[in-house]
């Protein structure tokens, strides 16, 4: 028995499309301790959201399917649970902030009733109790004048305020783990900083563990304890956040970091996941490519202190 809150082993989530099989998540391993924040980073299309949806078992069916692996949450493989058991874990034990706030908030209901619905999905309240709970929850995520704002509709709120409502809804069941998918991407820089500060505060107050998904390394630097870098459906580097910035090992991570610091984008494009790439999926873009890279997929090589990289340079 270990202390991990969440352990993912060999997870594979594929989409069976008419053009072929998209291996969106292809054999990834991840782990997360209680109260820890794990950053999940990588370019668009590398499988970050599909990883999150897989944990919650919300991968769009029938096209998308988890075809392999285990997701152990609080000691149980949740992939073996019945739909009904999984429903009670969603929201109550694992909260989620989705990538598109406007698709998760219903435009025709006021925010008070939407937060109420999220609260009542987990616990029964009297009408009076419920109203004060909604106000309390919205206040706790920094919604000023929450008593009045509950009558507002999503379109009447700023992007930052909408994101606070989304966060409130994700916390309604008092989860142990919060998965936040690009929680600040649509926001301008000042509001972004406020939302990140809010997430940090909630994390400390509630002892929340968090998976924070972003393509923004700045967000990772500010919030994460450990980081998993994803590329083409695979985790290619895993380490403590400090090490990632001080001593990145995988050429893709090095490329991501210099694309920010030197404003020099990595040359080439992310691979089309419908096409089988032999060897290391980064080889067509890698400045350190070697002969073996084109032929054989590198395994994870252990470096110092839990630092791992999927790259032949360390074999
Ligand atoms: N419903 C779907 N049907 C077919 N393919 C899908 C579907 N959803 C995602 N994919 C594919 O799975 C891969 C991973 O997508 P995912 O949404 O996880 O990327 P992401 O890392 O979250 O990217 P972004 O930073 O743009 O949000 C992509 O190649 C995408 O095209
Ligand atoms: S395995 Fe080879 S191609 Fe892949 S990242 Fe490492 S050096 Fe580059
Ligand atoms: Mg995404």
Short mmCIF file of C-alpha atoms and ligand atoms in Angstrom, two decimals:
data_model
loop_
_atom_site.label_atom_id
_atom_site.label_comp_id
_atom_site.label_asym_id
_atom_site.label_seq_id
_atom_site.Cartn_x
_atom_site.Cartn_y
_atom_site.Cartn_z
CA UNK A 1 0.00 0.00 0.00
CA UNK A 2 1.40 3.40 -0.85
CA UNK A 3 0.26 6.91 -0.12
CA UNK A 4 -0.66 7.93 -3.62
CA UNK A 5 -4.10 9.42 -4.01
CA UNK A 6 -4.12 8.57 -7.70
CA UNK A 7 -1.98 6.19 -9.70
CA UNK A 8 -2.40 5.74 -13.43
CA UNK A 9 -0.74 2.72 -14.99
CA UNK A 10 -0.46 2.01 -18.68
CA UNK A 11 -3.56 4.03 -19.56
CA UNK A 12 -4.60 3.88 -23.21
CA UNK A 13 -7.52 5.87 -24.57
CA UNK A 14 -8.19 5.58 -28.27
CA UNK A 15 -10.72 7.10 -30.68
CA UNK A 16 -12.00 4.79 -33.35
CA UNK A 17 -12.75 7.12 -36.26
CA UNK A 18 -13.58 6.44 -39.86
CA UNK A 19 -10.09 7.59 -40.79
CA UNK A 20 -8.41 5.25 -38.38
CA UNK A 21 -7.50 4.89 -34.74
CA UNK A 22 -6.38 8.02 -32.88
CA UNK A 23 -4.18 6.97 -29.99
CA UNK A 24 -4.95 10.08 -27.96
CA UNK A 25 -3.51 8.67 -24.74
CA UNK A 26 -1.08 5.87 -25.35
CA UNK A 27 0.32 4.00 -22.39
CA UNK A 28 0.81 6.69 -19.79
CA UNK A 29 1.78 6.34 -16.14
CA UNK A 30 1.13 9.11 -13.63
CA UNK A 31 0.92 9.44 -9.88
CA UNK A 32 -0.34 12.08 -7.53
CA UNK A 33 0.03 12.40 -3.76
CA UNK A 34 -2.59 13.81 -1.40
CA UNK A 35 -2.65 17.59 -1.46
CA UNK A 36 -0.17 17.65 -4.34
CA UNK A 37 -0.54 19.65 -7.55
CA UNK A 38 0.54 17.84 -10.70
CA UNK A 39 0.98 19.98 -13.78
CA UNK A 40 0.17 18.40 -17.12
CA UNK A 41 1.77 20.33 -19.94
CA UNK A 42 2.28 19.98 -23.68
CA UNK A 43 1.26 21.40 -27.06
CA UNK A 44 -2.28 21.29 -28.38
CA UNK A 45 -3.55 17.81 -29.20
CA UNK A 46 -1.03 15.89 -27.07
CA UNK A 47 -3.73 14.20 -24.96
CA UNK A 48 -4.06 16.39 -21.86
CA UNK A 49 -7.85 16.76 -21.93
CA UNK A 50 -8.37 13.14 -22.93
CA UNK A 51 -6.28 12.11 -19.91
CA UNK A 52 -8.57 14.19 -17.66
CA UNK A 53 -11.71 12.83 -19.31
CA UNK A 54 -10.37 9.30 -18.92
CA UNK A 55 -9.92 9.74 -15.16
CA UNK A 56 -13.54 10.85 -14.91
CA UNK A 57 -14.66 8.29 -17.50
CA UNK A 58 -16.24 11.00 -19.60
CA UNK A 59 -14.48 10.13 -22.85
CA UNK A 60 -17.09 10.62 -25.58
CA UNK A 61 -18.50 7.19 -26.45
CA UNK A 62 -18.78 5.15 -28.57
CA UNK A 63 -15.92 6.59 -30.58
CA UNK A 64 -13.63 7.08 -27.62
CA UNK A 65 -12.72 4.11 -25.44
CA UNK A 66 -10.30 3.33 -22.66
CA UNK A 67 -8.65 0.24 -24.09
CA UNK A 68 -6.03 -0.50 -21.47
CA UNK A 69 -4.51 0.29 -18.11
CA UNK A 70 -5.60 1.06 -14.58
CA UNK A 71 -6.67 4.19 -12.77
CA UNK A 72 -6.30 3.62 -9.06
CA UNK A 73 -8.01 6.29 -6.98
CA UNK A 74 -7.92 5.94 -3.19
CA UNK A 75 -6.80 2.33 -3.56
CA UNK A 76 -9.50 1.22 -6.04
CA UNK A 77 -9.25 0.70 -9.78
CA UNK A 78 -12.07 3.03 -10.80
CA UNK A 79 -12.11 1.62 -14.32
CA UNK A 80 -13.81 -1.44 -12.81
CA UNK A 81 -16.65 0.53 -11.23
CA UNK A 82 -20.20 0.51 -12.50
CA UNK A 83 -21.47 3.71 -14.14
CA UNK A 84 -23.55 4.46 -11.09
CA UNK A 85 -20.58 4.12 -8.72
CA UNK A 86 -18.50 6.30 -11.01
CA UNK A 87 -21.22 8.96 -11.03
CA UNK A 88 -20.95 9.25 -7.28
CA UNK A 89 -17.17 9.69 -7.49
CA UNK A 90 -17.52 12.43 -10.10
CA UNK A 91 -18.17 15.70 -8.39
CA UNK A 92 -18.08 14.27 -4.89
CA UNK A 93 -14.55 12.91 -4.78
CA UNK A 94 -13.15 14.26 -8.02
CA UNK A 95 -14.18 17.74 -9.15
CA UNK A 96 -13.53 19.02 -12.64
CA UNK A 97 -13.23 22.40 -14.25
CA UNK A 98 -13.69 21.88 -17.97
CA UNK A 99 -11.73 23.59 -20.71
CA UNK A 100 -14.66 25.53 -22.16
CA UNK A 101 -16.52 27.48 -19.43
CA UNK A 102 -19.33 28.53 -21.73
CA UNK A 103 -20.14 24.97 -22.66
CA UNK A 104 -20.31 23.93 -19.02
CA UNK A 105 -22.55 26.77 -17.84
CA UNK A 106 -26.08 26.71 -19.13
CA UNK A 107 -26.97 30.11 -20.66
CA UNK A 108 -30.66 29.85 -19.81
CA UNK A 109 -30.36 29.41 -16.04
CA UNK A 110 -29.07 31.92 -13.55
CA UNK A 111 -25.83 31.05 -11.81
CA UNK A 112 -27.48 30.59 -8.42
CA UNK A 113 -29.63 27.75 -9.71
CA UNK A 114 -26.69 26.11 -11.45
CA UNK A 115 -24.54 26.16 -8.32
CA UNK A 116 -27.56 24.90 -6.38
CA UNK A 117 -27.97 22.01 -8.74
CA UNK A 118 -24.32 21.09 -8.31
CA UNK A 119 -24.71 21.22 -4.51
CA UNK A 120 -27.92 19.18 -4.47
CA UNK A 121 -26.42 16.50 -6.67
CA UNK A 122 -24.36 15.50 -3.67
CA UNK A 123 -26.41 16.38 -0.60
CA UNK A 124 -29.98 17.24 0.29
CA UNK A 125 -30.71 20.69 1.67
CA UNK A 126 -33.85 22.59 2.63
CA UNK A 127 -34.58 25.55 0.38
CA UNK A 128 -33.35 28.07 2.93
CA UNK A 129 -30.20 26.15 3.77
CA UNK A 130 -29.50 25.70 0.09
CA UNK A 131 -29.61 29.41 -0.66
CA UNK A 132 -27.17 30.24 2.09
CA UNK A 133 -24.90 27.37 0.99
CA UNK A 134 -24.85 28.73 -2.58
CA UNK A 135 -23.95 32.20 -1.33
CA UNK A 136 -21.32 30.78 1.00
CA UNK A 137 -19.73 28.74 -1.77
CA UNK A 138 -19.72 31.65 -4.24
CA UNK A 139 -18.25 33.94 -1.59
CA UNK A 140 -15.52 31.40 -0.88
CA UNK A 141 -14.40 31.61 -4.52
CA UNK A 142 -14.21 35.38 -4.34
CA UNK A 143 -17.53 36.36 -5.93
CA UNK A 144 -18.26 39.82 -4.49
CA UNK A 145 -21.83 40.49 -3.46
CA UNK A 146 -22.76 36.85 -4.09
CA UNK A 147 -26.25 37.30 -2.58
CA UNK A 148 -27.16 39.61 -5.46
CA UNK A 149 -25.15 37.96 -8.20
CA UNK A 150 -26.95 34.61 -7.88
CA UNK A 151 -29.70 36.01 -10.07
CA UNK A 152 -27.27 36.84 -12.88
CA UNK A 153 -27.09 34.75 -16.03
CA UNK A 154 -23.71 33.52 -17.31
CA UNK A 155 -23.56 36.14 -20.10
CA UNK A 156 -23.89 38.93 -17.53
CA UNK A 157 -20.63 37.90 -15.86
CA UNK A 158 -17.05 38.66 -16.88
CA UNK A 159 -14.84 35.75 -17.96
CA UNK A 160 -13.09 35.77 -14.59
CA UNK A 161 -16.37 35.68 -12.67
CA UNK A 162 -17.68 32.86 -14.84
CA UNK A 163 -14.54 30.93 -14.07
CA UNK A 164 -15.16 31.49 -10.33
CA UNK A 165 -18.67 30.06 -10.76
CA UNK A 166 -17.18 27.03 -12.51
CA UNK A 167 -14.72 26.57 -9.67
CA UNK A 168 -17.54 26.87 -7.12
CA UNK A 169 -19.51 24.17 -8.98
CA UNK A 170 -16.51 21.87 -9.11
CA UNK A 171 -16.11 22.20 -5.33
CA UNK A 172 -19.79 21.65 -4.53
CA UNK A 173 -19.30 18.01 -3.54
CA UNK A 174 -16.20 18.84 -1.45
CA UNK A 175 -13.80 16.72 -3.57
CA UNK A 176 -10.33 15.45 -2.60
CA UNK A 177 -9.05 15.89 -6.14
CA UNK A 178 -9.71 18.74 -8.51
CA UNK A 179 -8.90 18.47 -12.20
CA UNK A 180 -8.60 21.90 -13.78
CA UNK A 181 -8.30 21.90 -17.58
CA UNK A 182 -6.83 25.20 -18.83
CA UNK A 183 -8.57 27.14 -16.03
CA UNK A 184 -7.00 30.46 -16.99
CA UNK A 185 -6.35 30.26 -20.71
CA UNK A 186 -9.32 32.36 -21.82
CA UNK A 187 -8.58 35.10 -19.30
CA UNK A 188 -6.41 38.19 -19.47
CA UNK A 189 -3.22 38.26 -17.47
CA UNK A 190 -4.46 40.08 -14.35
CA UNK A 191 -7.53 37.89 -13.99
CA UNK A 192 -5.41 34.85 -14.72
CA UNK A 193 -3.21 35.69 -11.72
CA UNK A 194 -6.29 36.14 -9.52
CA UNK A 195 -7.74 32.76 -10.50
CA UNK A 196 -4.40 31.04 -9.91
CA UNK A 197 -4.17 32.68 -6.48
CA UNK A 198 -7.70 31.50 -5.74
CA UNK A 199 -6.86 27.93 -6.71
CA UNK A 200 -3.78 28.04 -4.48
CA UNK A 201 -5.83 29.32 -1.55
CA UNK A 202 -8.55 26.70 -2.01
CA UNK A 203 -5.91 24.04 -2.27
CA UNK A 204 -4.41 25.03 1.08
CA UNK A 205 -7.72 25.55 2.86
CA UNK A 206 -9.24 22.28 1.67
CA UNK A 207 -6.11 20.12 1.36
CA UNK A 208 -7.07 19.58 -2.29
CA UNK A 209 -4.92 17.60 -4.65
CA UNK A 210 -4.97 19.07 -8.11
CA UNK A 211 -4.20 18.10 -11.69
CA UNK A 212 -3.62 21.35 -13.48
CA UNK A 213 -3.68 21.11 -17.25
CA UNK A 214 -2.19 23.91 -19.28
CA UNK A 215 0.00 24.63 -22.25
CA UNK A 216 1.39 27.60 -20.29
CA UNK A 217 4.69 26.88 -18.54
CA UNK A 218 4.34 30.08 -16.50
CA UNK A 219 1.19 28.69 -14.89
CA UNK A 220 3.03 25.45 -14.14
CA UNK A 221 5.92 27.32 -12.54
CA UNK A 222 3.56 29.13 -10.20
CA UNK A 223 1.35 26.28 -9.12
CA UNK A 224 2.66 22.76 -9.60
CA UNK A 225 4.74 20.54 -7.32
CA UNK A 226 5.46 17.94 -10.00
CA UNK A 227 5.09 18.09 -13.75
CA UNK A 228 4.35 15.57 -16.47
CA UNK A 229 5.22 16.74 -19.97
CA UNK A 230 3.09 15.10 -22.66
CA UNK A 231 3.85 14.65 -26.32
CA UNK A 232 1.74 12.75 -28.87
CA UNK A 233 -0.29 10.85 -26.29
CA UNK A 234 2.71 9.93 -24.16
CA UNK A 235 4.29 11.30 -21.00
CA UNK A 236 7.85 12.09 -22.04
CA UNK A 237 9.24 13.67 -18.87
CA UNK A 238 8.19 13.61 -15.24
CA UNK A 239 9.87 15.50 -12.42
CA UNK A 240 9.58 18.11 -9.65
CA UNK A 241 8.70 21.52 -11.00
CA UNK A 242 11.98 23.09 -9.81
CA UNK A 243 14.00 20.44 -11.62
CA UNK A 244 11.97 20.82 -14.80
CA UNK A 245 12.95 24.47 -15.10
CA UNK A 246 16.51 24.11 -13.80
CA UNK A 247 17.49 20.89 -15.52
CA UNK A 248 15.09 19.74 -18.24
CA UNK A 249 16.22 16.48 -19.85
CA UNK A 250 13.89 15.62 -22.71
CA UNK A 251 14.64 17.55 -25.90
CA UNK A 252 10.92 18.32 -26.22
CA UNK A 253 10.86 19.92 -22.76
CA UNK A 254 14.01 21.86 -23.61
CA UNK A 255 12.25 23.04 -26.78
CA UNK A 256 9.12 24.08 -24.89
CA UNK A 257 11.17 26.06 -22.38
CA UNK A 258 13.19 27.88 -25.02
CA UNK A 259 10.05 28.59 -27.01
CA UNK A 260 9.03 30.72 -24.03
CA UNK A 261 12.35 32.17 -22.89
CA UNK A 262 13.79 32.89 -26.34
CA UNK A 263 10.50 33.13 -28.22
CA UNK A 264 11.82 30.48 -30.53
CA UNK A 265 9.11 27.95 -31.37
CA UNK A 266 10.03 24.30 -31.79
CA UNK A 267 10.38 23.66 -35.51
CA UNK A 268 7.95 21.31 -37.19
CA UNK A 269 4.47 20.31 -36.17
CA UNK A 270 2.93 17.96 -33.67
CA UNK A 271 2.44 14.61 -35.37
CA UNK A 272 -0.86 13.48 -36.79
CA UNK A 273 -1.92 10.80 -34.34
CA UNK A 274 -3.61 8.84 -37.13
CA UNK A 275 -0.23 8.08 -38.63
CA UNK A 276 2.00 5.49 -37.06
CA UNK A 277 5.40 7.02 -36.31
CA UNK A 278 8.20 4.58 -35.85
CA UNK A 279 10.51 5.03 -32.89
CA UNK A 280 10.38 8.16 -30.75
CA UNK A 281 7.40 10.31 -31.77
CA UNK A 282 9.51 13.46 -31.34
CA UNK A 283 12.26 12.30 -33.73
CA UNK A 284 11.15 14.33 -36.79
CA UNK A 285 11.55 17.53 -34.74
CA UNK A 286 14.38 16.59 -32.43
CA UNK A 287 17.73 18.40 -32.72
CA UNK A 288 19.48 15.49 -30.95
CA UNK A 289 17.98 12.69 -33.03
CA UNK A 290 20.10 9.52 -33.32
CA UNK A 291 19.79 6.40 -35.44
CA UNK A 292 18.03 4.36 -32.79
CA UNK A 293 15.40 7.10 -32.29
CA UNK A 294 13.89 6.46 -35.70
CA UNK A 295 13.48 2.77 -35.05
CA UNK A 296 12.69 2.15 -31.43
CA UNK A 297 10.44 3.84 -28.95
CA UNK A 298 12.52 4.84 -25.92
CA UNK A 299 11.34 3.53 -22.56
CA UNK A 300 11.30 5.72 -19.46
CA UNK A 301 14.80 6.13 -18.11
CA UNK A 302 15.16 6.95 -14.42
CA UNK A 303 17.45 9.88 -13.69
CA UNK A 304 18.15 11.27 -10.22
CA UNK A 305 15.41 11.76 -7.59
CA UNK A 306 12.35 10.44 -9.35
CA UNK A 307 13.21 12.41 -12.50
CA UNK A 308 12.28 10.35 -15.56
CA UNK A 309 12.65 10.94 -19.28
CA UNK A 310 11.51 8.89 -22.25
CA UNK A 311 14.55 9.55 -24.42
CA UNK A 312 17.46 7.50 -25.77
CA UNK A 313 19.94 10.17 -24.69
CA UNK A 314 19.63 8.71 -21.19
CA UNK A 315 19.71 5.04 -22.09
N1 LIG B 1 -14.02 13.13 -29.78
C1 LIG B 1 -12.87 12.90 -30.42
N2 LIG B 1 -12.84 12.18 -31.56
C2 LIG B 1 -11.67 11.93 -32.23
N3 LIG B 1 -10.47 12.38 -31.80
C3 LIG B 1 -10.44 13.11 -30.67
C4 LIG B 1 -11.62 13.42 -29.92
N4 LIG B 1 -11.27 14.17 -28.85
C5 LIG B 1 -9.93 14.31 -28.92
N5 LIG B 1 -9.44 13.68 -30.01
C6 LIG B 1 -8.02 13.62 -30.43
O1 LIG B 1 -7.24 13.20 -29.34
C7 LIG B 1 -6.01 13.89 -29.31
C8 LIG B 1 -5.78 14.50 -27.94
O2 LIG B 1 -6.74 15.52 -27.74
P1 LIG B 1 -6.82 16.37 -26.41
O3 LIG B 1 -8.11 17.10 -26.45
O4 LIG B 1 -6.57 15.50 -25.23
O5 LIG B 1 -5.61 17.38 -26.57
P2 LIG B 1 -5.11 18.50 -25.57
O6 LIG B 1 -3.72 18.14 -25.17
O7 LIG B 1 -6.10 18.69 -24.48
O8 LIG B 1 -5.03 19.78 -26.52
P3 LIG B 1 -5.44 21.32 -26.26
O9 LIG B 1 -4.22 21.95 -25.64
O10 LIG B 1 -5.71 21.83 -27.63
O11 LIG B 1 -6.63 21.35 -25.37
C9 LIG B 1 -6.05 14.91 -30.44
O12 LIG B 1 -5.34 14.38 -31.52
C10 LIG B 1 -7.51 15.00 -30.78
O13 LIG B 1 -7.69 15.29 -32.12
S1 LIG B 2 14.67 9.62 -28.15
FE1 LIG B 2 15.92 10.54 -29.72
S2 LIG B 2 14.48 11.66 -31.04
FE2 LIG B 2 13.43 11.17 -29.14
S3 LIG B 2 13.73 12.97 -27.91
FE3 LIG B 2 15.38 11.57 -27.36
S4 LIG B 2 17.07 12.13 -28.70
FE4 LIG B 2 15.24 13.08 -29.54
MG1 LIG B 3 -7.36 20.18 -23.99
#
